[in-house]
Short mmCIF file of C-alpha atoms in Angstrom, two decimals:
data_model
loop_
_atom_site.label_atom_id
_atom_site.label_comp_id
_atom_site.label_asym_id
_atom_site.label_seq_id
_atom_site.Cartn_x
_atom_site.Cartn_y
_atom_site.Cartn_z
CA UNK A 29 39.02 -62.13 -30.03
CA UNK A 30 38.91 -59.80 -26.83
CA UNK A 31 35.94 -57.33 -26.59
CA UNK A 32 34.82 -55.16 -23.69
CA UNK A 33 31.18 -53.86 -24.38
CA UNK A 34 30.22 -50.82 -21.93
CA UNK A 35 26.17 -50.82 -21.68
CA UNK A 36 24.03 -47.33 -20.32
CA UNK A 37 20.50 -47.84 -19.78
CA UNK A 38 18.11 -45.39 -20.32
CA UNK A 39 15.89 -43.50 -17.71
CA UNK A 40 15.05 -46.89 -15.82
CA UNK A 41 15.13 -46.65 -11.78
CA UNK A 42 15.41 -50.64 -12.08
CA UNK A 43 19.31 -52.06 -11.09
CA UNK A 44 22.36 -54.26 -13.09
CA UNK A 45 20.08 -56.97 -11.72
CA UNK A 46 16.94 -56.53 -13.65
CA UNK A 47 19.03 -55.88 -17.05
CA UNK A 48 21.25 -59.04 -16.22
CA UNK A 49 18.23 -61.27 -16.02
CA UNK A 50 16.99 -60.07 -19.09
CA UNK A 51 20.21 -60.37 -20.65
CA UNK A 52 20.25 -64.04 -19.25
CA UNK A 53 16.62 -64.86 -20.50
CA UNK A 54 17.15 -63.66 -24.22
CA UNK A 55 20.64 -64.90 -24.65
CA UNK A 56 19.34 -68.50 -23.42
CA UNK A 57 16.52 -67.93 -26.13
CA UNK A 58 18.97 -67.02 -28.83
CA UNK A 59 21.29 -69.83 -27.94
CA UNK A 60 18.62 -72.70 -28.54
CA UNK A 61 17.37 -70.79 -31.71
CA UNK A 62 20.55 -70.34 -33.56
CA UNK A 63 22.82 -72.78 -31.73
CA UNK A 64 25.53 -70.71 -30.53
CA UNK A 65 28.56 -70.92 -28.14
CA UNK A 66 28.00 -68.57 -25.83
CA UNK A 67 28.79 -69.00 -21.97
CA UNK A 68 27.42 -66.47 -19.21
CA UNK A 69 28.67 -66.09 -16.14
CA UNK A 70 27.12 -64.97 -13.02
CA UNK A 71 26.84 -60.68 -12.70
CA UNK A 72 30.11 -59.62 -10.88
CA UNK A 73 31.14 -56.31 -8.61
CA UNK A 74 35.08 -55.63 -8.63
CA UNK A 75 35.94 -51.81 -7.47
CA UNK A 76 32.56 -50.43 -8.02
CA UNK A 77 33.15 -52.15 -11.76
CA UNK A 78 29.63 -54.41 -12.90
CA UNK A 79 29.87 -56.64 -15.38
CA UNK A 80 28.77 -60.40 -16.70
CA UNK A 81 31.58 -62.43 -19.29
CA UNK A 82 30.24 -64.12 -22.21
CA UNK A 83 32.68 -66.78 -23.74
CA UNK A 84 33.17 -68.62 -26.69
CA UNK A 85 35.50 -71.31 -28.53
CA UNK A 86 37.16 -67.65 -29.66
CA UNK A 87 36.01 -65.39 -28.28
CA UNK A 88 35.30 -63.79 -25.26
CA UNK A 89 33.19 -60.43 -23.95
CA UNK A 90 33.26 -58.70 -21.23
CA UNK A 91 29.84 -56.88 -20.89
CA UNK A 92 30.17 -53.86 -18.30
CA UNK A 93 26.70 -52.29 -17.08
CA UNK A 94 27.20 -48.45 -16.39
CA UNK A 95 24.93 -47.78 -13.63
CA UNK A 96 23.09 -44.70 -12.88
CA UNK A 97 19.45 -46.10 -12.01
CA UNK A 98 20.04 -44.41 -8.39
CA UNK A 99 20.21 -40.54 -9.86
CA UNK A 100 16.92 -41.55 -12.02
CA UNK A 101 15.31 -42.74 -8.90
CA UNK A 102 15.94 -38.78 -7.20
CA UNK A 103 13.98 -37.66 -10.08
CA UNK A 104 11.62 -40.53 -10.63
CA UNK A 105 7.77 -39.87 -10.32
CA UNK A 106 5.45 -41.97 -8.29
CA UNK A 107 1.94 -40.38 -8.23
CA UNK A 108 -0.68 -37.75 -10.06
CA UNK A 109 1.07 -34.62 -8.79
CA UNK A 110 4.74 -35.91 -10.08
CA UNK A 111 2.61 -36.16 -13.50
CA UNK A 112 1.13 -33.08 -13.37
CA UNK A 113 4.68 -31.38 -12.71
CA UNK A 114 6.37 -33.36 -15.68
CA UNK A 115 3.40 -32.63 -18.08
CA UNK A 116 4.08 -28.21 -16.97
CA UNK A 117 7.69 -29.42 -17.74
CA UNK A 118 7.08 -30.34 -21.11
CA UNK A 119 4.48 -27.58 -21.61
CA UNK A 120 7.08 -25.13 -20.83
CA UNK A 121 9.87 -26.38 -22.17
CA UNK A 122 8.61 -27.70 -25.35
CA UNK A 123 5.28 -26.16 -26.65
CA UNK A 124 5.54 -22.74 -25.18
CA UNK A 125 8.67 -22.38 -27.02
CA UNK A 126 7.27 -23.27 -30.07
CA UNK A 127 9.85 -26.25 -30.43
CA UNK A 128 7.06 -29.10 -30.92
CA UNK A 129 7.09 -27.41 -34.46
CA UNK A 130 10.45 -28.32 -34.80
CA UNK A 131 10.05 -31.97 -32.96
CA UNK A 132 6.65 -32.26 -35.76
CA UNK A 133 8.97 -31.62 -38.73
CA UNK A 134 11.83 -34.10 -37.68
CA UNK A 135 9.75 -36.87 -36.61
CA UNK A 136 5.90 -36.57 -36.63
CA UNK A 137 6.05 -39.70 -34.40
CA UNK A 138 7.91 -38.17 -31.29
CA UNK A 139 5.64 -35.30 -31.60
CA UNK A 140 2.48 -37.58 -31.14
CA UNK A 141 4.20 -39.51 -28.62
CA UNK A 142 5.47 -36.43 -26.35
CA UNK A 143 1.69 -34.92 -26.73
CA UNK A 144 0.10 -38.48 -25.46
CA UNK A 145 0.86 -38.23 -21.80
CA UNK A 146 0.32 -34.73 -21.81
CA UNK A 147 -3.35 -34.84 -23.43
CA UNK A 148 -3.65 -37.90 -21.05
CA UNK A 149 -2.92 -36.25 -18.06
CA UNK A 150 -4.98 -33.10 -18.62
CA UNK A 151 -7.63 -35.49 -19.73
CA UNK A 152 -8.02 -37.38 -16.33
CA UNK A 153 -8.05 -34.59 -14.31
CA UNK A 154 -11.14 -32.82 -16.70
CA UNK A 155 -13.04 -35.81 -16.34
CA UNK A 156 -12.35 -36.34 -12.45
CA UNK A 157 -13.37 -33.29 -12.02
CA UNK A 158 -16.44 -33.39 -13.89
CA UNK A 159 -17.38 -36.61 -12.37
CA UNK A 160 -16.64 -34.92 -9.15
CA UNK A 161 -18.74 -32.03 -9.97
CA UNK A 162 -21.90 -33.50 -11.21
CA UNK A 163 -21.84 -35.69 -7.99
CA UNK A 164 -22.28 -32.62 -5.92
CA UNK A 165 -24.78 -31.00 -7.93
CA UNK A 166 -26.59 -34.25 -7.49
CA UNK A 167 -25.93 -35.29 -4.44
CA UNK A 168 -27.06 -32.17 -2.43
CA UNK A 169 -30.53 -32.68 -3.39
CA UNK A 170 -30.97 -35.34 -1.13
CA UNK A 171 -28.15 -35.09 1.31
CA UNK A 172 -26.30 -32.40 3.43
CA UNK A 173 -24.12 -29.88 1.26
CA UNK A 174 -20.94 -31.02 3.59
CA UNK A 175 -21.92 -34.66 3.27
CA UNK A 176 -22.19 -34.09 -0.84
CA UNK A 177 -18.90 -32.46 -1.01
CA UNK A 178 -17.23 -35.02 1.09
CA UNK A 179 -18.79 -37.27 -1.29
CA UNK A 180 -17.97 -35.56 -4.32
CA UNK A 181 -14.23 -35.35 -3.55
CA UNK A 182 -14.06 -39.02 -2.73
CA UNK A 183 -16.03 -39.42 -6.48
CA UNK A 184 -13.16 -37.18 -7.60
CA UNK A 185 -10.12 -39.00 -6.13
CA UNK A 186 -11.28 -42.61 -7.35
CA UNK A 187 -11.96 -41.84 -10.93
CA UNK A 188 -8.28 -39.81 -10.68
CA UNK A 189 -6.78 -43.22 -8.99
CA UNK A 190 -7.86 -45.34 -11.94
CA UNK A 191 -7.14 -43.24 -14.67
CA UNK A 192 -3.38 -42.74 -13.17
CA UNK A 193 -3.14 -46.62 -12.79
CA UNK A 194 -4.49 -47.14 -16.13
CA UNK A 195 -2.51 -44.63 -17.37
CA UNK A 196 0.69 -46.77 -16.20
CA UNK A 197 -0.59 -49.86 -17.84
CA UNK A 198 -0.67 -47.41 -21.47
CA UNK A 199 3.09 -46.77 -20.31
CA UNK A 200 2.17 -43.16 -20.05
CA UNK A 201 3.74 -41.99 -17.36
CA UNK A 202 6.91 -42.91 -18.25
CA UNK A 203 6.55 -41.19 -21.85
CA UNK A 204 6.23 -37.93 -19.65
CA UNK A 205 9.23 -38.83 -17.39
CA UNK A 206 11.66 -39.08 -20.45
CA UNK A 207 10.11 -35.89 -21.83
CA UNK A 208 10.02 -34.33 -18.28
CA UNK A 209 13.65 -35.55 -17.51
CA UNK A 210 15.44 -34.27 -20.89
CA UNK A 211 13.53 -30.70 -21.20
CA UNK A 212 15.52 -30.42 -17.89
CA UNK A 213 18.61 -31.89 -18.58
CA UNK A 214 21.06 -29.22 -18.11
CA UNK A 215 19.42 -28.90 -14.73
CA UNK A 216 19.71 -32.50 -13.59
CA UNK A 217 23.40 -32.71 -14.98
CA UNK A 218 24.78 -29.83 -12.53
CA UNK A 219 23.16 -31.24 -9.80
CA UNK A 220 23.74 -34.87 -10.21
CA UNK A 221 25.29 -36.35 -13.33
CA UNK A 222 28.34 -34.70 -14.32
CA UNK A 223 30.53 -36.50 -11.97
CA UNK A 224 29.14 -39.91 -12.89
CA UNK A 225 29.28 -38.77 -16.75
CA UNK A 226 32.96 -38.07 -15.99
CA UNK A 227 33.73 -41.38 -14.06
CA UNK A 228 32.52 -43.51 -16.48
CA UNK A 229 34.53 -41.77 -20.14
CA UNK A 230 38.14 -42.28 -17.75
CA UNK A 231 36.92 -45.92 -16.82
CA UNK A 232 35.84 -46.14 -20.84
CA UNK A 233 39.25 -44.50 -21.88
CA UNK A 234 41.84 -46.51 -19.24
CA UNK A 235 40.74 -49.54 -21.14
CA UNK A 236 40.58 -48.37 -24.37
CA UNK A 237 44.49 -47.34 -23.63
CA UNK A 238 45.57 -50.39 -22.17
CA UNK A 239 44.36 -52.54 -25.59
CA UNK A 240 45.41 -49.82 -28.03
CA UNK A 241 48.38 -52.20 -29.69
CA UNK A 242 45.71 -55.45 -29.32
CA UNK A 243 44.76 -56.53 -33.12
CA UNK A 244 42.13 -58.77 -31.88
CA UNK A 245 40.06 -56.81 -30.00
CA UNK A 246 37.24 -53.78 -29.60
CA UNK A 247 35.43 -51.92 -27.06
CA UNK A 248 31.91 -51.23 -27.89
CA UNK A 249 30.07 -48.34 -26.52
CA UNK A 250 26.31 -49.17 -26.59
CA UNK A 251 23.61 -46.43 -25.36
CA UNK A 252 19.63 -47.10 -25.18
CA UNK A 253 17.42 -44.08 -25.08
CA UNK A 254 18.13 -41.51 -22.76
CA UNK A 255 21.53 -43.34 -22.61
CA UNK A 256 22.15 -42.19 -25.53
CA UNK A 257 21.98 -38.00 -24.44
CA UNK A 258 24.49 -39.37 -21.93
CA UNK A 259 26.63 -40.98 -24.35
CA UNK A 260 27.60 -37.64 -25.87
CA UNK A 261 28.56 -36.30 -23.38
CA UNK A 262 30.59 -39.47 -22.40
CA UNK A 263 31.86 -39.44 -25.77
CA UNK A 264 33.29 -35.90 -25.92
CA UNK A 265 35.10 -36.59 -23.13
CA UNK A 266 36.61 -40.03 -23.99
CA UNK A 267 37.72 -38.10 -27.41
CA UNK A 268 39.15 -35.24 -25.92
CA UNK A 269 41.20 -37.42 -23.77
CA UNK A 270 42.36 -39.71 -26.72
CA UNK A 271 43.43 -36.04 -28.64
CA UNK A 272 45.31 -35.08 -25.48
CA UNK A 273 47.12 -38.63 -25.29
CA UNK A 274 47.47 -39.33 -28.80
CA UNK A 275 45.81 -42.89 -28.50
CA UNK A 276 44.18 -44.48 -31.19
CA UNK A 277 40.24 -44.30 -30.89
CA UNK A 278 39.72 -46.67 -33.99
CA UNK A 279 38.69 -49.80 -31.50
CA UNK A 280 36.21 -47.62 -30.20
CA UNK A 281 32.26 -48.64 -31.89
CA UNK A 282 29.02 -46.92 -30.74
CA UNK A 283 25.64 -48.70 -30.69
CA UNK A 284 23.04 -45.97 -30.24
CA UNK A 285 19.46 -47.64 -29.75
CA UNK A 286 16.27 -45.83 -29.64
CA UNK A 287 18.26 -42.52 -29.30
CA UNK A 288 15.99 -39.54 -28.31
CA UNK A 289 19.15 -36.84 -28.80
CA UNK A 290 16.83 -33.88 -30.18
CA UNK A 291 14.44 -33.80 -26.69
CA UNK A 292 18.27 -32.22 -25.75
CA UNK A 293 19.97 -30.65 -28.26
CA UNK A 294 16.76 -29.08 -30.09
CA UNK A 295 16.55 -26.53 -27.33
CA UNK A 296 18.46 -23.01 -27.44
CA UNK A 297 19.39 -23.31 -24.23
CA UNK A 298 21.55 -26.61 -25.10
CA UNK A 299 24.73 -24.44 -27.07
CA UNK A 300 27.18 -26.76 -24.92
CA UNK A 301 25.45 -29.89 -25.61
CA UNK A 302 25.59 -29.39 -29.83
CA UNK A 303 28.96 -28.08 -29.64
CA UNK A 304 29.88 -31.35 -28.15
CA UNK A 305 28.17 -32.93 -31.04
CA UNK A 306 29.90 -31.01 -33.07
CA UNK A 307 33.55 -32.08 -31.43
CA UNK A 308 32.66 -35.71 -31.48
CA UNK A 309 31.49 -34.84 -35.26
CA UNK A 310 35.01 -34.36 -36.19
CA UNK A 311 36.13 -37.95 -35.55
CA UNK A 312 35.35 -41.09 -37.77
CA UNK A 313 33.42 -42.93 -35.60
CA UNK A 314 31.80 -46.37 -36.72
CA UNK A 315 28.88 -45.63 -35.02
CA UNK A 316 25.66 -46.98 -35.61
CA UNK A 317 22.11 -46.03 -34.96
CA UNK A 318 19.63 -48.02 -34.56
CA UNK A 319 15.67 -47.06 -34.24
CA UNK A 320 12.17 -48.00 -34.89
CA UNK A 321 9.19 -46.66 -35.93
CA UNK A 322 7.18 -48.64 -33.25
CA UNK A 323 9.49 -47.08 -30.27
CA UNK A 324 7.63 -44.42 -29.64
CA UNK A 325 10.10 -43.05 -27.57
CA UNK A 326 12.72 -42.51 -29.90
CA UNK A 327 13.00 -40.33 -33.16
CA UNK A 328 13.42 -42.71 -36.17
CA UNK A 329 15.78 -42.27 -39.19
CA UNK A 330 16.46 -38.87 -37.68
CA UNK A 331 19.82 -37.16 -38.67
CA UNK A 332 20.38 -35.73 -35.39
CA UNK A 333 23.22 -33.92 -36.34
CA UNK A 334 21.99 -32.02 -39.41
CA UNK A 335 18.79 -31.21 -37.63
CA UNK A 336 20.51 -30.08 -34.21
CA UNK A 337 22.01 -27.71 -36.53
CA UNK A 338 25.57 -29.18 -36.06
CA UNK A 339 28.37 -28.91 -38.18
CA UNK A 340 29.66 -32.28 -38.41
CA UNK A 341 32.62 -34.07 -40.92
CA UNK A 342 31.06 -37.49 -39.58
CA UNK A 343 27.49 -38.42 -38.97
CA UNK A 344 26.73 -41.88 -37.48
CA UNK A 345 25.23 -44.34 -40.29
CA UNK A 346 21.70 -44.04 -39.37
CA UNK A 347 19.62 -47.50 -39.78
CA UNK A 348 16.28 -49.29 -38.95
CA UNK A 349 16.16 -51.68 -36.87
CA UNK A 350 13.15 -53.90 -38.77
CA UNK A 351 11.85 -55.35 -36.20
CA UNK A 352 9.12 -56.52 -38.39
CA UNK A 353 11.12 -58.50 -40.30
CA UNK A 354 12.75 -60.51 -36.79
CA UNK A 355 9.73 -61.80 -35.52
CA UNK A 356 7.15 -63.52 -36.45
CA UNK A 357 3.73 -61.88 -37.40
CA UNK A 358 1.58 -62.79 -34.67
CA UNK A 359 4.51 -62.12 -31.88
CA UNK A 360 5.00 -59.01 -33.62
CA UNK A 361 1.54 -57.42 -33.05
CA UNK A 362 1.34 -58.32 -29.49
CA UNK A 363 4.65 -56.15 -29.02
CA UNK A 364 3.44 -53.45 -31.13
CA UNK A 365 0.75 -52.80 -28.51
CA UNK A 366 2.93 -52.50 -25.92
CA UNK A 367 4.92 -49.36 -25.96
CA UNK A 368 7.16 -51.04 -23.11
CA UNK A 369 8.15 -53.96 -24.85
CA UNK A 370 8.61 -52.14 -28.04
CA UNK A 371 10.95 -49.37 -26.44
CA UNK A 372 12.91 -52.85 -24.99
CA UNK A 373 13.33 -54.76 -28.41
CA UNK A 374 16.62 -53.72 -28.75
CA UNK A 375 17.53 -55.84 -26.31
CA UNK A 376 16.06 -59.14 -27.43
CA UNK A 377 16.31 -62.06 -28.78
CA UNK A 378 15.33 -62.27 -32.59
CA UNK A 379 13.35 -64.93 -33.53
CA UNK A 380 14.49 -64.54 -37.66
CA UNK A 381 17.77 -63.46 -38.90
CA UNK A 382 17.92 -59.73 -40.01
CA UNK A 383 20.20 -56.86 -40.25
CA UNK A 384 19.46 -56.06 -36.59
CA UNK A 385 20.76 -58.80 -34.43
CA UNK A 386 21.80 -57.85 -30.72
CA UNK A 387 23.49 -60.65 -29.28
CA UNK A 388 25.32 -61.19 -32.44
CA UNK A 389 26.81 -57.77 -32.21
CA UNK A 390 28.07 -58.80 -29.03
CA UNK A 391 29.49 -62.18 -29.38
CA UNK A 392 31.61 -63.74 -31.76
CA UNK A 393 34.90 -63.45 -33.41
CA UNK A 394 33.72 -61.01 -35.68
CA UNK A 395 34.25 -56.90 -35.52
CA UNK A 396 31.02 -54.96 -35.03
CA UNK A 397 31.36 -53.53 -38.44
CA UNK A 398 31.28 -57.00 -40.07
CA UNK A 399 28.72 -57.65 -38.87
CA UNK A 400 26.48 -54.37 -40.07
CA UNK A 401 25.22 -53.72 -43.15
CA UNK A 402 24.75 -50.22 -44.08
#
């Protein structure tokens, strides 16, 4: 059993490095829990290619990391201003519009989630500024008005500091980054994805061709978060070329994971991004999405065809991932609390057997699809 797997992150600014170690770290862990033969070798770089093997008694993988961490770090944000311009993003993009109504009715927890950094954010800076304020008013009593407005502003920029830091701790600023990042994604495409987008579907669709006529084997497509806004667009292309070429696209399975699709193709704006949808929509896929409830960066059980408005033929098989029922109870509350780790679970170890099982969907003789139930 051959299988390439092709991984895209989601809006991370961190390298191949970071997500091989954690790779390395859970598969060790799901190893020595389940007793598996699984082999890892060391990350590799061959003609800008990045990928880790896996091997078996009969199997083997070849997991390829699609790397785009160094366009997320052009738009990444690093302080209160960056926030404050990525909270008017979403403001404009997203309430002004009126399309949080729509965002409510698909997935009332997406709509809380989006709204979090951006209550947050307005938040610190009302209660900087009344700490800052009532400083001065006090201050100048007993001091010089200059010295009490110096004193004021440094009151001012301190309680600001600590809310922004704790405000990283409550993972909020990266909520607002997603948000920030997809309400202008049309934007940041032009200017720096398309040509990426475009060199990974040939790299995708050369290997797909070259194992068309091999029984034992399948290319898996997997996508986490905004990876998975990418994907379509990957996708269209991969399909177009297998239409042009006549090759057979049946090998080819999609993992979606904590898929945030609507922050994209709910807007007007995005008429090329759903008719895309809507040409992918005519194959038959096995594609499978996976979300949780507890990601609160993702929109769970959401038909994000249907409510995009697309006219599909095929729909992805939409499914939990129940991460309740793969760990145990105390682990599992400790993860809940931490919107980081949750948004990450995808890419874990279990610790019980369930329907979701990463590293199982990845290893193996087994195809994907025997492996999913649905």
């Amino acid at each position: 059993m051959q299988r390439d797997v092709f991984y895209l992150a989601g809006y991370d600014p961190r390298t191949y490095r970071f997500y091989y170690s954690l790779f390395k770290k859970n598969l060790n862990q799901y190893k020595d829990r389940f007793n598996i033969d699984a082999q890892l070798s060391k990350s590799l770089i061959q003609q800008n290619d990045i990928y880790w093997n896996i091997e078996g008694k009969d199997y083997q993988t070849k997991y390829h990391f699609l790397a785009w961490n160094d366009i997320v770090k052009i738009n990444w944000s690093e302080n209160f201003k960056d926030a404050l311009l990525d909270c008017y993003s979403f403001f404009r993009i997203y309430t002004i519009t009126g399309l949080f109504i729509k965002f409510g009715k698909a997935s009332i927890y997406q709509l809380i989630t989006g709204y979090y950094p951006f209550f947050y954010v307005i938040f610190s800076l009302c209660l900087a500024l009344i700490c800052g304020g009532s400083v001065f008013l006090l201050a100048q009593i007993y001091i010089h008005f200059v010295f009490a407005a110096l004193f004021a502003v440094f009151v001012f920029y301190i309680v600001n500091r600590f809310l922004f830091n704790y405000g990283r701790k409550l993972a909020v600023f990266w909520i607002s980054r997603i948000c920030s990042f997809c309400a202008n994604w049309h934007k940041h495409k032009k200017e720096h994805l398309e040509d990426r987008i475009e060199k990974f579907a040939y790299s995708i669709f050369d290997i797909l061709k070259k194992n068309q006529n091999n029984k034992n084997y399948e290319l898996i497509l997997i996508a986490h978060s905004v990876g998975t806004i990418m994907c379509i667009e990957i996708l269209e292309r991969i399909l177009h070329l297998c239409k042009e070429e006549k090759i057979d696209f049946s090998k080819l399975k999609i993992l979606t994971l904590g898929e945030c699709i609507p922050l994209v193709s709910f807007q007007k704006k995005s008429i090329d991004f759903r008719e895309k949808m809507e040409f992918v929509g005519g194959f038959d896929l096995k594609w499978y999405d996976f979300t949780s409830v507890i990601d609160g960066a993702c929109f769970p059980l959401v038909d994000f065809m249907q409510e995009s408005g697309v006219k599909a033929q095929f729909k992805p098989k939409y499914l939990s991932a129940k991460f309740h029922t793969l760990y145990e109870k105390k682990y599992y509350k400790k993860i809940k609390k931490n919107k980081n780790d949750a948004h990450f679970l995808y890419l874990w170890s279990i610790q019980l057997k369930g329907d979701y099982d990463f590293f199982n969907f990845v290893t193996n003789n087994k195809f994907l699809e025997e492996k999913i139930r649905s």
